[in-house]
Coordinates of C-alpha atoms in Angstrom, one line a residue:
Chain A
M1107 CA 0.0 0.0 0.0
A1108 CA 1.3 3.4 -0.9
V1109 CA 0.5 6.3 1.4
L1110 CA 0.8 10.0 0.8
I1111 CA 1.1 12.4 3.7
I1112 CA 0.5 16.1 3.4
A1113 CA 3.2 17.7 5.7
D1114 CA 2.1 19.9 8.6
H1115 CA 4.4 22.9 8.7
G1116 CA 4.4 26.5 9.6
E1117 CA 6.8 29.4 10.2
G1118 CA 9.4 27.6 8.1
V1119 CA 9.6 24.4 10.2
L1120 CA 8.2 21.0 9.9
R1121 CA 5.8 20.3 12.8
D1122 CA 6.2 17.1 14.8
A1123 CA 2.6 16.3 13.9
T1124 CA 4.1 15.1 10.5
H1125 CA 6.3 12.6 12.3
K1126 CA 3.3 11.3 14.2
T1127 CA 1.3 11.0 11.0
V1128 CA 4.1 9.0 9.6
T1129 CA 3.7 6.5 12.4
A1130 CA 0.0 6.2 11.6
A1131 CA 1.0 5.7 7.9
T1132 CA 3.4 2.9 8.7
Q1133 CA 0.4 1.0 10.2
I1134 CA -1.4 1.3 6.8
G1135 CA 1.3 0.7 4.2
T1136 CA 5.0 0.5 3.6
E1137 CA 5.6 3.0 0.8
I1138 CA 5.3 6.3 2.5
D1139 CA 5.8 9.7 0.7
I1140 CA 5.4 13.1 2.1
L1141 CA 4.1 16.1 0.1
V1142 CA 5.5 19.4 1.3
A1143 CA 3.4 22.2 -0.3
G1144 CA 3.8 25.9 0.4
K1145 CA 6.2 28.7 -0.4
G1146 CA 9.9 28.7 0.6
I1147 CA 9.8 25.1 1.7
D1148 CA 13.3 23.7 1.0
A1149 CA 14.3 23.4 4.6
I1150 CA 11.0 21.8 5.5
A1151 CA 11.4 19.3 2.7
A1152 CA 14.9 18.5 3.9
S1153 CA 13.5 17.9 7.4
A1154 CA 10.8 15.6 6.0
A1155 CA 13.4 13.6 4.1
K1156 CA 15.1 12.7 7.4
I1157 CA 12.1 11.0 8.9
A1158 CA 12.8 7.3 9.1
G1159 CA 10.6 5.1 6.9
V1160 CA 9.8 7.8 4.3
R1161 CA 10.4 6.7 0.7
A1162 CA 10.2 10.1 -1.1
V1163 CA 9.4 13.8 -0.4
L1164 CA 7.4 15.7 -3.1
T1165 CA 7.6 19.4 -3.1
A1166 CA 5.1 21.9 -4.6
E1167 CA 5.5 25.6 -4.5
S1168 CA 3.1 28.4 -5.2
D1169 CA 1.6 31.5 -3.6
A1170 CA -1.8 29.9 -3.2
L1171 CA -0.2 26.8 -1.5
G1172 CA 1.8 29.1 0.8
Q1173 CA -1.5 30.8 1.8
G1174 CA -3.0 27.4 2.6
L1175 CA -5.9 27.7 0.1
A1176 CA -8.0 24.5 0.0
E1177 CA -8.7 24.8 -3.7
A1178 CA -5.0 24.9 -4.5
F1179 CA -4.3 21.8 -2.2
A1180 CA -7.1 19.9 -3.9
S1181 CA -6.0 20.6 -7.4
L1182 CA -2.4 19.6 -6.5
T1183 CA -3.3 16.5 -4.5
V1184 CA -6.2 14.9 -6.5
P1185 CA -4.1 14.0 -9.6
L1186 CA -1.2 12.7 -7.4
M1187 CA -3.6 10.3 -5.6
A1188 CA -3.6 8.2 -8.8
G1189 CA -0.4 6.7 -7.4
Y1190 CA -1.5 6.1 -3.8
D1191 CA -4.0 4.0 -1.8
A1192 CA -4.3 6.4 1.1
L1193 CA -3.9 10.1 2.0
L1194 CA -3.1 11.1 5.6
V1195 CA -3.3 14.7 6.8
S1196 CA -3.0 15.8 10.4
A1197 CA -6.3 16.9 11.9
T1198 CA -5.5 20.6 12.4
A1199 CA -7.7 23.4 11.2
Q1200 CA -5.7 23.4 7.9
G1201 CA -6.0 19.6 7.6
K1202 CA -9.7 19.7 8.1
N1203 CA -9.9 22.5 5.6
I1204 CA -8.3 20.6 2.8
A1205 CA -8.9 16.9 3.3
P1206 CA -12.7 16.7 2.8
R1207 CA -12.4 18.7 -0.5
I1208 CA -9.8 16.2 -1.7
A1209 CA -11.9 13.2 -0.6
A1210 CA -15.0 14.5 -2.4
K1211 CA -13.1 15.0 -5.6
L1212 CA -11.9 11.4 -5.3
D1213 CA -15.5 10.3 -4.5
V1214 CA -14.4 8.7 -1.3
A1215 CA -15.3 9.2 2.4
Q1216 CA -13.1 11.0 4.8
I1217 CA -12.4 9.4 8.2
S1218 CA -12.0 12.3 10.6
D1219 CA -9.7 12.5 13.6
V1220 CA -8.3 9.0 13.5
I1221 CA -6.8 7.9 16.8
A1222 CA -6.0 4.3 16.0
V1223 CA -5.3 2.2 12.9
V1224 CA -6.9 -1.3 13.3
S1225 CA -5.9 -2.4 9.8
A1226 CA -5.4 -0.8 6.3
D1227 CA -9.1 -0.2 5.9
T1228 CA -10.4 0.0 9.5
F1229 CA -9.9 2.9 11.8
V1230 CA -11.0 4.3 15.2
H1231 CA -12.2 7.8 15.7
P1232 CA -14.0 9.8 18.3
I1233 CA -17.6 10.9 17.8
Y1234 CA -20.0 12.9 20.0
A1235 CA -17.2 15.0 21.4
G1236 CA -15.2 12.0 22.4
N1237 CA -18.1 10.4 24.4
A1238 CA -17.9 7.5 22.0
L1239 CA -15.3 5.8 19.9
E1240 CA -16.4 4.5 16.6
T1241 CA -14.5 1.9 14.6
V1242 CA -15.3 2.1 10.9
Q1243 CA -14.3 0.0 7.9
S1244 CA -14.0 1.8 4.6
S1245 CA -15.1 0.1 1.4
D1246 CA -13.6 2.9 -0.7
P1247 CA -10.7 2.2 -3.1
K1248 CA -8.7 5.0 -1.6
K1249 CA -8.7 6.1 2.0
V1250 CA -8.6 9.8 3.1
L1251 CA -7.9 10.3 6.8
T1252 CA -7.3 13.2 9.1
V1253 CA -5.1 12.0 11.9
R1254 CA -5.2 13.2 15.4
A1255 CA -1.4 13.5 15.9
S1256 CA -1.5 13.4 19.7
A1257 CA -2.7 9.8 19.5
F1258 CA 0.5 8.6 17.8
D1259 CA 4.2 8.5 18.7
S1260 CA 6.6 10.5 16.6
A1261 CA 8.5 8.5 13.9
A1262 CA 12.2 8.5 14.4
E1263 CA 14.8 10.5 12.5
G1264 CA 17.3 8.8 10.4
G1265 CA 15.8 8.5 6.9
S1266 CA 17.3 9.8 3.7
A1267 CA 14.4 10.1 1.3
K1268 CA 14.8 11.5 -2.2
I1269 CA 13.3 14.9 -2.8
R1270 CA 11.6 15.8 -6.0
S1271 CA 9.4 18.7 -7.1
V1272 CA 5.9 18.2 -8.6
D1273 CA 3.6 20.6 -10.6
P1274 CA 1.9 22.8 -8.1
G1275 CA -1.3 22.9 -10.1
P1276 CA -3.5 25.8 -11.1
G1277 CA -3.9 27.3 -7.6
A1278 CA -7.2 28.8 -6.4
P1279 CA -8.7 30.9 -9.1
G1280 CA -11.9 31.8 -7.2
T1281 CA -10.2 32.7 -3.9
K1282 CA -8.0 35.7 -3.1
F1283 CA -5.8 35.8 0.0
I1284 CA -6.2 39.1 1.8
S1285 CA -4.3 38.9 5.1
D1286 CA -3.1 36.8 8.0
A1287 CA -3.3 37.9 11.6
M1288 CA -1.3 35.3 13.5
V1289 CA -1.0 35.5 17.3
K1290 CA 2.7 36.0 17.9
S1291 CA 4.1 33.9 20.8
D1292 CA 7.4 32.5 22.0
R1293 CA 5.5 29.8 23.8
P1294 CA 5.2 26.3 22.4
E1295 CA 2.3 25.6 20.1
L1296 CA -0.9 24.5 22.0
A1297 CA -1.6 21.4 19.9
G1298 CA 1.9 20.0 20.3
A1299 CA 3.0 21.3 23.7
K1300 CA 4.3 18.9 26.4
I1301 CA 2.7 21.0 29.1
V1302 CA -0.5 23.1 28.8
V1303 CA -1.7 25.6 31.5
S1304 CA -5.3 26.6 30.9
G1305 CA -7.5 29.2 32.5
G1306 CA -11.2 29.3 32.9
R1307 CA -14.1 31.6 33.7
A1308 CA -12.9 32.0 37.3
L1309 CA -10.1 34.3 36.2
G1310 CA -12.7 37.0 35.7
S1311 CA -10.9 39.2 33.2
A1312 CA -8.4 39.4 30.4
E1313 CA -5.9 41.2 32.7
E1314 CA -6.2 38.5 35.4
F1315 CA -5.8 35.8 32.8
Q1316 CA -2.6 37.4 31.6
S1317 CA -1.2 38.1 35.0
A1318 CA -2.0 34.7 36.6
I1319 CA -2.0 32.1 33.8
E1320 CA 0.7 33.4 31.4
P1321 CA 3.7 33.8 33.8
L1322 CA 3.0 30.3 35.3
A1323 CA 2.9 28.9 31.8
D1324 CA 6.2 30.6 31.0
K1325 CA 7.8 29.2 34.1
L1326 CA 6.7 25.7 33.1
G1327 CA 7.7 26.2 29.5
A1328 CA 4.0 25.5 28.7
A1329 CA 1.5 26.5 26.1
V1330 CA -1.5 28.5 27.3
G1331 CA -5.0 27.2 26.8
A1332 CA -8.5 28.4 27.9
S1333 CA -12.0 27.1 28.4
R1334 CA -14.7 28.1 26.0
A1335 CA -16.3 30.2 28.8
A1336 CA -13.0 32.1 29.1
V1337 CA -12.7 32.7 25.4
D1338 CA -16.4 33.7 25.0
A1339 CA -16.0 36.1 27.8
G1340 CA -13.0 37.7 26.0
Y1341 CA -10.4 36.7 28.6
A1342 CA -8.3 34.8 26.1
P1343 CA -8.0 34.8 22.2
N1344 CA -10.1 32.2 20.3
D1345 CA -7.1 30.1 19.3
Y1346 CA -6.5 29.3 23.0
Q1347 CA -9.7 27.3 23.2
V1348 CA -9.4 23.7 24.3
G1349 CA -12.4 21.6 23.9
Q1350 CA -14.8 19.8 21.6
T1351 CA -15.1 22.7 19.2
G1352 CA -11.6 24.2 19.8
K1353 CA -8.3 22.4 20.0
V1354 CA -7.9 18.8 21.2
V1355 CA -4.7 18.4 23.2
A1356 CA -3.0 15.5 24.9
P1357 CA 0.1 16.9 26.7
D1358 CA 2.2 15.2 29.3
L1359 CA 0.7 17.6 31.9
Y1360 CA -2.6 19.6 31.6
L1361 CA -2.9 22.1 34.4
A1362 CA -6.5 23.5 34.6
I1363 CA -6.9 26.6 36.7
G1364 CA -10.3 28.0 37.5
I1365 CA -11.9 25.6 35.0
S1366 CA -15.0 23.7 36.3
G1367 CA -14.8 21.0 33.6
A1368 CA -17.8 21.3 31.2
I1369 CA -18.3 18.2 29.1
Q1370 CA -17.2 20.1 26.0
H1371 CA -13.9 21.2 27.6
L1372 CA -13.1 17.7 28.9
A1373 CA -13.5 16.4 25.4
G1374 CA -10.5 18.5 24.4
M1375 CA -8.1 17.4 27.1
K1376 CA -9.1 14.2 28.8
D1377 CA -6.4 12.2 27.0
S1378 CA -3.6 14.2 28.6
K1379 CA -1.1 12.0 30.5
I1380 CA -1.5 13.8 33.8
I1381 CA -4.3 16.2 34.6
A1382 CA -4.0 18.6 37.5
A1383 CA -6.7 21.0 38.6
I1384 CA -6.8 24.0 40.8
N1385 CA -10.3 25.2 41.7
K1386 CA -11.9 26.6 44.8
D1387 CA -15.1 24.6 44.3
P1388 CA -14.5 21.0 45.6
D1389 CA -17.5 19.8 43.5
A1390 CA -16.1 21.0 40.2
P1391 CA -16.5 18.1 37.7
I1392 CA -12.8 18.6 36.6
F1393 CA -11.8 16.9 39.9
A1394 CA -13.5 13.7 38.8
I1395 CA -10.9 13.2 36.1
A1396 CA -7.9 15.0 37.6
D1397 CA -4.9 13.0 38.8
Y1398 CA -4.0 15.7 41.2
G1399 CA -6.6 18.1 42.6
L1400 CA -6.0 21.2 44.7
V1401 CA -9.1 22.8 46.2
Q1402 CA -8.0 26.4 46.6
D1403 CA -8.6 29.8 45.1
Y1404 CA -6.2 30.3 42.2
K1405 CA -5.3 33.7 43.7
V1406 CA -3.6 31.8 46.5
A1407 CA -2.5 28.8 44.6
V1408 CA -0.8 30.3 41.6
P1409 CA 1.6 32.6 43.5
E1410 CA 2.5 29.7 45.8
M1411 CA 3.0 27.5 42.8
M1412 CA 5.4 30.1 41.2
K1413 CA 7.4 30.1 44.4
A1414 CA 7.4 26.3 44.8
L1415 CA 8.6 25.9 41.2
D1416 CA 11.5 28.3 41.8
A1417 CA 12.5 26.4 44.8
L1418 CA 12.4 23.0 42.9
K1419 CA 14.3 24.1 39.9
Chain B
M301 CA -29.2 37.0 -3.5
K302 CA -30.4 33.6 -2.4
V303 CA -28.6 31.7 0.4
L304 CA -29.1 28.1 1.1
V305 CA -28.5 27.0 4.7
P306 CA -28.3 23.3 5.5
V307 CA -29.6 22.5 9.0
K308 CA -29.1 19.2 10.9
R309 CA -31.2 17.7 13.6
A310 CA -28.8 16.4 16.2
I311 CA -28.5 15.4 19.8
D312 CA -29.0 18.5 22.0
Y313 CA -25.6 19.8 23.0
N314 CA -26.5 19.6 26.7
V315 CA -27.1 15.9 26.6
K316 CA -24.3 13.5 27.2
A317 CA -24.2 10.8 24.5
R318 CA -24.4 7.2 25.8
V319 CA -23.2 4.2 23.9
K320 CA -25.7 1.5 23.3
A321 CA -25.2 -1.7 25.2
D322 CA -24.8 -3.7 22.0
H323 CA -22.1 -1.3 20.7
T324 CA -23.9 -0.5 17.5
G325 CA -24.0 3.2 18.0
V326 CA -25.1 5.9 20.4
D327 CA -28.5 5.6 22.1
L328 CA -30.8 8.3 20.7
A329 CA -34.1 6.9 21.9
N330 CA -36.0 9.4 24.1
V331 CA -33.0 11.8 23.9
K332 CA -33.7 15.5 23.4
M333 CA -32.8 16.5 19.9
S334 CA -32.2 20.1 18.7
M335 CA -30.7 22.0 15.8
N336 CA -27.0 21.4 15.7
P337 CA -25.5 24.6 17.3
F338 CA -23.2 25.4 14.3
C339 CA -26.2 25.2 12.0
E340 CA -28.0 27.7 14.2
I341 CA -25.1 30.1 13.8
A342 CA -25.3 29.6 10.0
V343 CA -29.0 30.4 10.0
E344 CA -28.5 33.4 12.2
E345 CA -25.8 34.7 9.8
A346 CA -27.9 34.3 6.7
V347 CA -30.8 36.1 8.4
R348 CA -28.5 38.9 9.6
Q349 CA -27.2 39.3 6.0
Q350 CA -30.8 39.5 4.9
E351 CA -31.6 42.1 7.5
K352 CA -28.6 44.1 6.2
G353 CA -30.0 43.9 2.7
T354 CA -27.2 41.8 1.2
V355 CA -29.4 38.7 1.0
S356 CA -33.0 38.4 -0.4
E357 CA -34.0 34.8 0.4
V358 CA -32.9 32.2 2.9
L359 CA -33.7 28.6 2.2
A360 CA -33.2 26.1 5.0
V361 CA -32.6 22.5 3.9
S362 CA -32.5 19.5 6.2
I363 CA -31.8 15.9 5.5
G364 CA -33.2 13.4 7.9
P365 CA -36.3 11.8 9.4
I366 CA -39.7 13.5 9.3
Q367 CA -39.0 15.0 12.8
A368 CA -36.4 17.2 11.1
Q369 CA -39.3 19.4 10.0
D370 CA -39.1 20.8 13.6
T371 CA -35.5 21.8 12.9
I372 CA -36.5 23.6 9.8
R373 CA -39.3 25.3 11.7
T374 CA -36.7 26.5 14.2
A375 CA -34.6 27.9 11.3
M376 CA -37.8 29.7 10.0
A377 CA -38.4 31.1 13.5
I378 CA -35.0 32.6 13.4
G379 CA -35.9 34.1 10.0
A380 CA -35.4 31.6 7.1
D381 CA -38.1 32.2 4.5
R382 CA -38.7 28.7 3.2
G383 CA -37.8 25.1 4.1
L384 CA -37.1 21.8 2.3
L385 CA -36.8 18.5 4.0
L386 CA -35.1 15.6 2.2
Q387 CA -36.7 12.8 4.1
T388 CA -34.7 9.7 4.8
D389 CA -34.5 7.3 7.8
L390 CA -30.9 6.4 6.8
D391 CA -28.3 8.5 8.5
P392 CA -26.4 9.7 5.4
Q393 CA -22.6 10.1 5.7
P394 CA -20.9 13.4 4.9
L395 CA -20.2 12.5 1.2
A396 CA -23.8 11.5 0.7
V397 CA -25.0 14.7 2.4
A398 CA -22.8 16.7 0.1
K399 CA -24.2 14.9 -2.9
L400 CA -27.8 15.5 -1.8
L401 CA -27.0 19.1 -1.2
K402 CA -25.4 19.5 -4.5
A403 CA -28.5 18.1 -6.2
I404 CA -30.5 20.8 -4.4
V405 CA -28.0 23.5 -5.3
D406 CA -28.2 22.5 -8.9
E407 CA -32.0 23.0 -8.8
E408 CA -32.2 26.1 -6.6
K409 CA -29.1 27.9 -7.8
P410 CA -28.3 29.8 -4.7
D411 CA -25.5 32.4 -4.7
L412 CA -24.1 31.2 -1.4
V413 CA -24.3 28.2 0.9
I414 CA -23.7 29.0 4.6
M415 CA -23.4 26.0 6.9
G416 CA -22.1 24.8 10.2
K417 CA -18.4 23.7 10.2
Q418 CA -19.4 20.4 11.9
A419 CA -22.3 18.6 13.5
I420 CA -21.8 17.7 17.1
D421 CA -22.8 14.0 16.6
G422 CA -20.4 12.7 13.9
D423 CA -17.9 15.6 14.5
N424 CA -16.7 15.0 11.0
N425 CA -16.2 18.6 9.8
A426 CA -16.5 17.5 6.2
A427 CA -19.8 18.1 4.4
G428 CA -19.2 21.8 3.6
Q429 CA -15.8 21.3 2.1
M430 CA -17.1 18.2 0.2
L431 CA -20.0 20.2 -1.2
A432 CA -17.6 23.0 -2.3
G433 CA -15.4 20.4 -4.0
L434 CA -18.3 18.6 -5.8
L435 CA -19.6 22.0 -7.0
D436 CA -16.1 23.3 -7.8
W437 CA -16.9 26.4 -5.9
P438 CA -14.5 28.3 -3.7
Q439 CA -14.7 27.5 0.0
A440 CA -14.2 29.6 3.2
T441 CA -14.2 27.4 6.2
F442 CA -14.4 28.2 10.0
A443 CA -15.7 31.8 9.4
S444 CA -15.7 34.2 12.3
K445 CA -16.7 37.2 10.1
I446 CA -18.5 37.5 6.8
E447 CA -18.9 40.6 4.6
I448 CA -20.8 40.2 1.4
S449 CA -20.3 42.8 -1.3
G450 CA -21.5 42.3 -4.9
K451 CA -20.2 39.1 -6.3
T452 CA -17.7 38.4 -3.5
A453 CA -17.6 37.6 0.2
T454 CA -14.7 38.6 2.4
V455 CA -14.4 36.0 5.1
T456 CA -12.2 36.0 8.2
R457 CA -11.4 32.4 9.2
E458 CA -10.2 30.8 12.4
V459 CA -7.0 29.0 11.4
D460 CA -4.2 27.4 13.3
G461 CA -2.4 30.1 15.2
G462 CA -4.7 33.0 14.5
L463 CA -7.0 34.4 11.8
Q464 CA -6.9 34.5 8.0
T465 CA -8.9 36.7 5.8
I466 CA -9.8 35.6 2.2
E467 CA -12.0 36.9 -0.5
V468 CA -14.1 34.3 -2.4
T469 CA -15.9 34.8 -5.6
L470 CA -19.6 33.8 -5.4
P471 CA -21.1 31.3 -5.6
A472 CA -19.2 29.8 -2.7
V473 CA -19.6 27.6 0.3
I474 CA -18.9 29.2 3.7
T475 CA -18.7 27.1 6.9
V476 CA -19.1 28.9 10.2
D477 CA -17.3 28.8 13.5
L478 CA -18.5 29.5 17.0
R479 CA -17.6 33.1 17.3
L480 CA -19.3 34.4 14.1
N481 CA -22.4 35.4 16.0
E482 CA -24.7 34.6 18.9
P483 CA -28.0 33.2 17.6
R484 CA -31.1 35.0 18.7
Y485 CA -33.8 33.4 20.8
A486 CA -36.8 33.0 18.5
S487 CA -39.7 35.1 19.8
L488 CA -43.2 33.6 20.2
P489 CA -44.7 35.7 17.3
N490 CA -41.8 34.5 15.1
I491 CA -42.4 30.9 16.1
M492 CA -46.0 31.3 15.2
K493 CA -45.1 33.0 11.9
A494 CA -42.7 30.1 11.1
K495 CA -45.6 27.7 11.2
K496 CA -47.1 29.4 8.2
K497 CA -44.0 29.5 6.0
P498 CA -43.7 27.1 3.1
L499 CA -42.0 23.7 4.0
E500 CA -41.7 21.1 1.3
V501 CA -41.0 17.5 2.1
R502 CA -39.4 15.3 -0.5
D503 CA -38.1 11.7 -0.4
A504 CA -34.3 11.9 -0.4
A505 CA -34.2 8.8 -2.5
S506 CA -36.2 10.6 -5.3
L507 CA -33.1 12.7 -6.1
S508 CA -31.3 9.6 -7.5
V509 CA -28.1 10.4 -5.6
D510 CA -25.7 7.7 -4.5
M511 CA -26.3 7.6 -0.7
A512 CA -24.7 4.3 -0.1
P513 CA -22.5 4.4 3.1
R514 CA -18.8 4.1 2.3
L515 CA -18.0 3.4 5.9
R516 CA -19.3 0.4 7.8
V517 CA -19.6 0.9 11.5
V518 CA -17.8 -2.1 13.1
T519 CA -18.3 -1.1 16.7
V520 CA -19.0 1.9 18.9
T521 CA -17.5 1.8 22.4
E522 CA -17.1 4.0 25.4
P523 CA -13.7 5.7 25.7
P524 CA -11.6 4.5 28.6
K525 CA -12.7 6.1 31.8
R526 CA -10.4 8.3 33.9
E527 CA -10.5 7.9 37.6
A528 CA -10.2 10.7 40.0
G529 CA -6.7 10.8 41.6
V530 CA -5.6 12.4 44.8
K531 CA -6.2 15.7 46.4
V532 CA -3.1 17.7 47.4
A533 CA -2.9 20.1 50.3
D534 CA -1.2 23.0 48.7
A535 CA 0.6 24.3 45.6
A536 CA 4.0 23.2 46.9
E537 CA 2.8 19.6 47.1
L538 CA 1.4 19.9 43.6
A539 CA 4.7 21.2 42.3
A540 CA 6.5 18.3 44.0
K541 CA 4.2 15.9 42.2
F542 CA 5.2 17.5 38.9
K543 CA 8.8 17.1 39.8
A544 CA 8.3 13.5 40.8
A545 CA 6.7 12.8 37.4
G546 CA 9.7 14.2 35.6
L547 CA 7.8 17.2 34.2
L548 CA 10.1 20.0 35.5

């Protein structure tokens, strides 16, 4: 079985989600190629070629691909799929933007958010906000999957795949890129961070969120997340949202501060290796799934935590 | 300008889904059903555009059992002008949904399709992009702001790491995200008015669209449960636990 992976990259680097998607691909087939599409991608392609188990790296460059436009990705990828049995894309906003369009053009189903590969045609994915896990068997000649990277280990380095360029296709004639407004941050990316510190509605204001959550996150080298309640209230930007309709994360440590633990939030973080919660309400649902719970007002707990971390480091 | 808004009848978002004992699916018997929240945002947006004067007609289309008429009536109470139910007791998968919607788009020739980015049952986040692909229309997914002007729509999208703004030439498919708007509560007079609006029911099978499921459900299980752990006395003890776990 030949598998094509569309590389997940940004800001000039190949994201680790690509390595994790390679691991998923190795469970489906043995001939694994990575498509690196974008603009100014030589270094990214070189990184992709070093992943163990990768046969070839295909590169495609155009402005429309660099802007991530779905139409451009579809017209590039659909003809390439003649040579592959499966297409794997990491289940990011961008992956979800492009993969279904490609699947429809191939007249095949997409299997969304795959967390386990049972066999080359059978996959497990969460439905109903993670309250159920559905195993599905595809009867389509080609499989299109978005892969929840956090569910797979990273493939090792050590490969030396050949890199070759392919025709980038006609772009996206009906769509014009206007602008990007990216949130600049020196913190690790939320989706791939080893530690996530998240704040909830209890923070009460954007100022409080910034002064309590962010310094603690920086001390832990963590990404910052937020509950939907905190985002809707304007305490944190939308791309901080962890939950059913936001980002799904599975870090080594998820530290929830002032988050009660609504079902829709738990859906986005319950696969974290260790969950710790600080909340002054002893009945908060988050404590029912937390490995470590501290029943205390965050106003007391967070400064003490800062001091304790200094002492331990 | 005519806008088509697909709306899905789904489990109410406040209800916790429970897996059936025989592992064939999620138990929906006697469970409260509502309009999928993302579809509500899509209807609200279409109606707001109509109130602004950029849109002249809003058509709500649902695919599902006869009870999905209620979902269409809800859309009409928000402000949709007319409804169409493609009745089926099957639960069409996203590709089939996209094909059914394409058949209706071919008949109705809307200038724009606005729909939710995903339904909270299957969580596939696929039908809108698939419809755009089948129609060969531009797509603007995960919209948090939509401005329609003449033959284009300028859409701000929630993307990885921030926001992206693109301009799509109409006709196009736009899928909406949570922060686009807050749907209104339908007033009683509007609920009454909705009952008088035209709602056509057609057999989905009559469209001669390939609705065959491409995915066979092998089993549906509950995710592994997490147990509550221990309570710690203070932040110093919590920090010590982090250190013991090798996290610092």
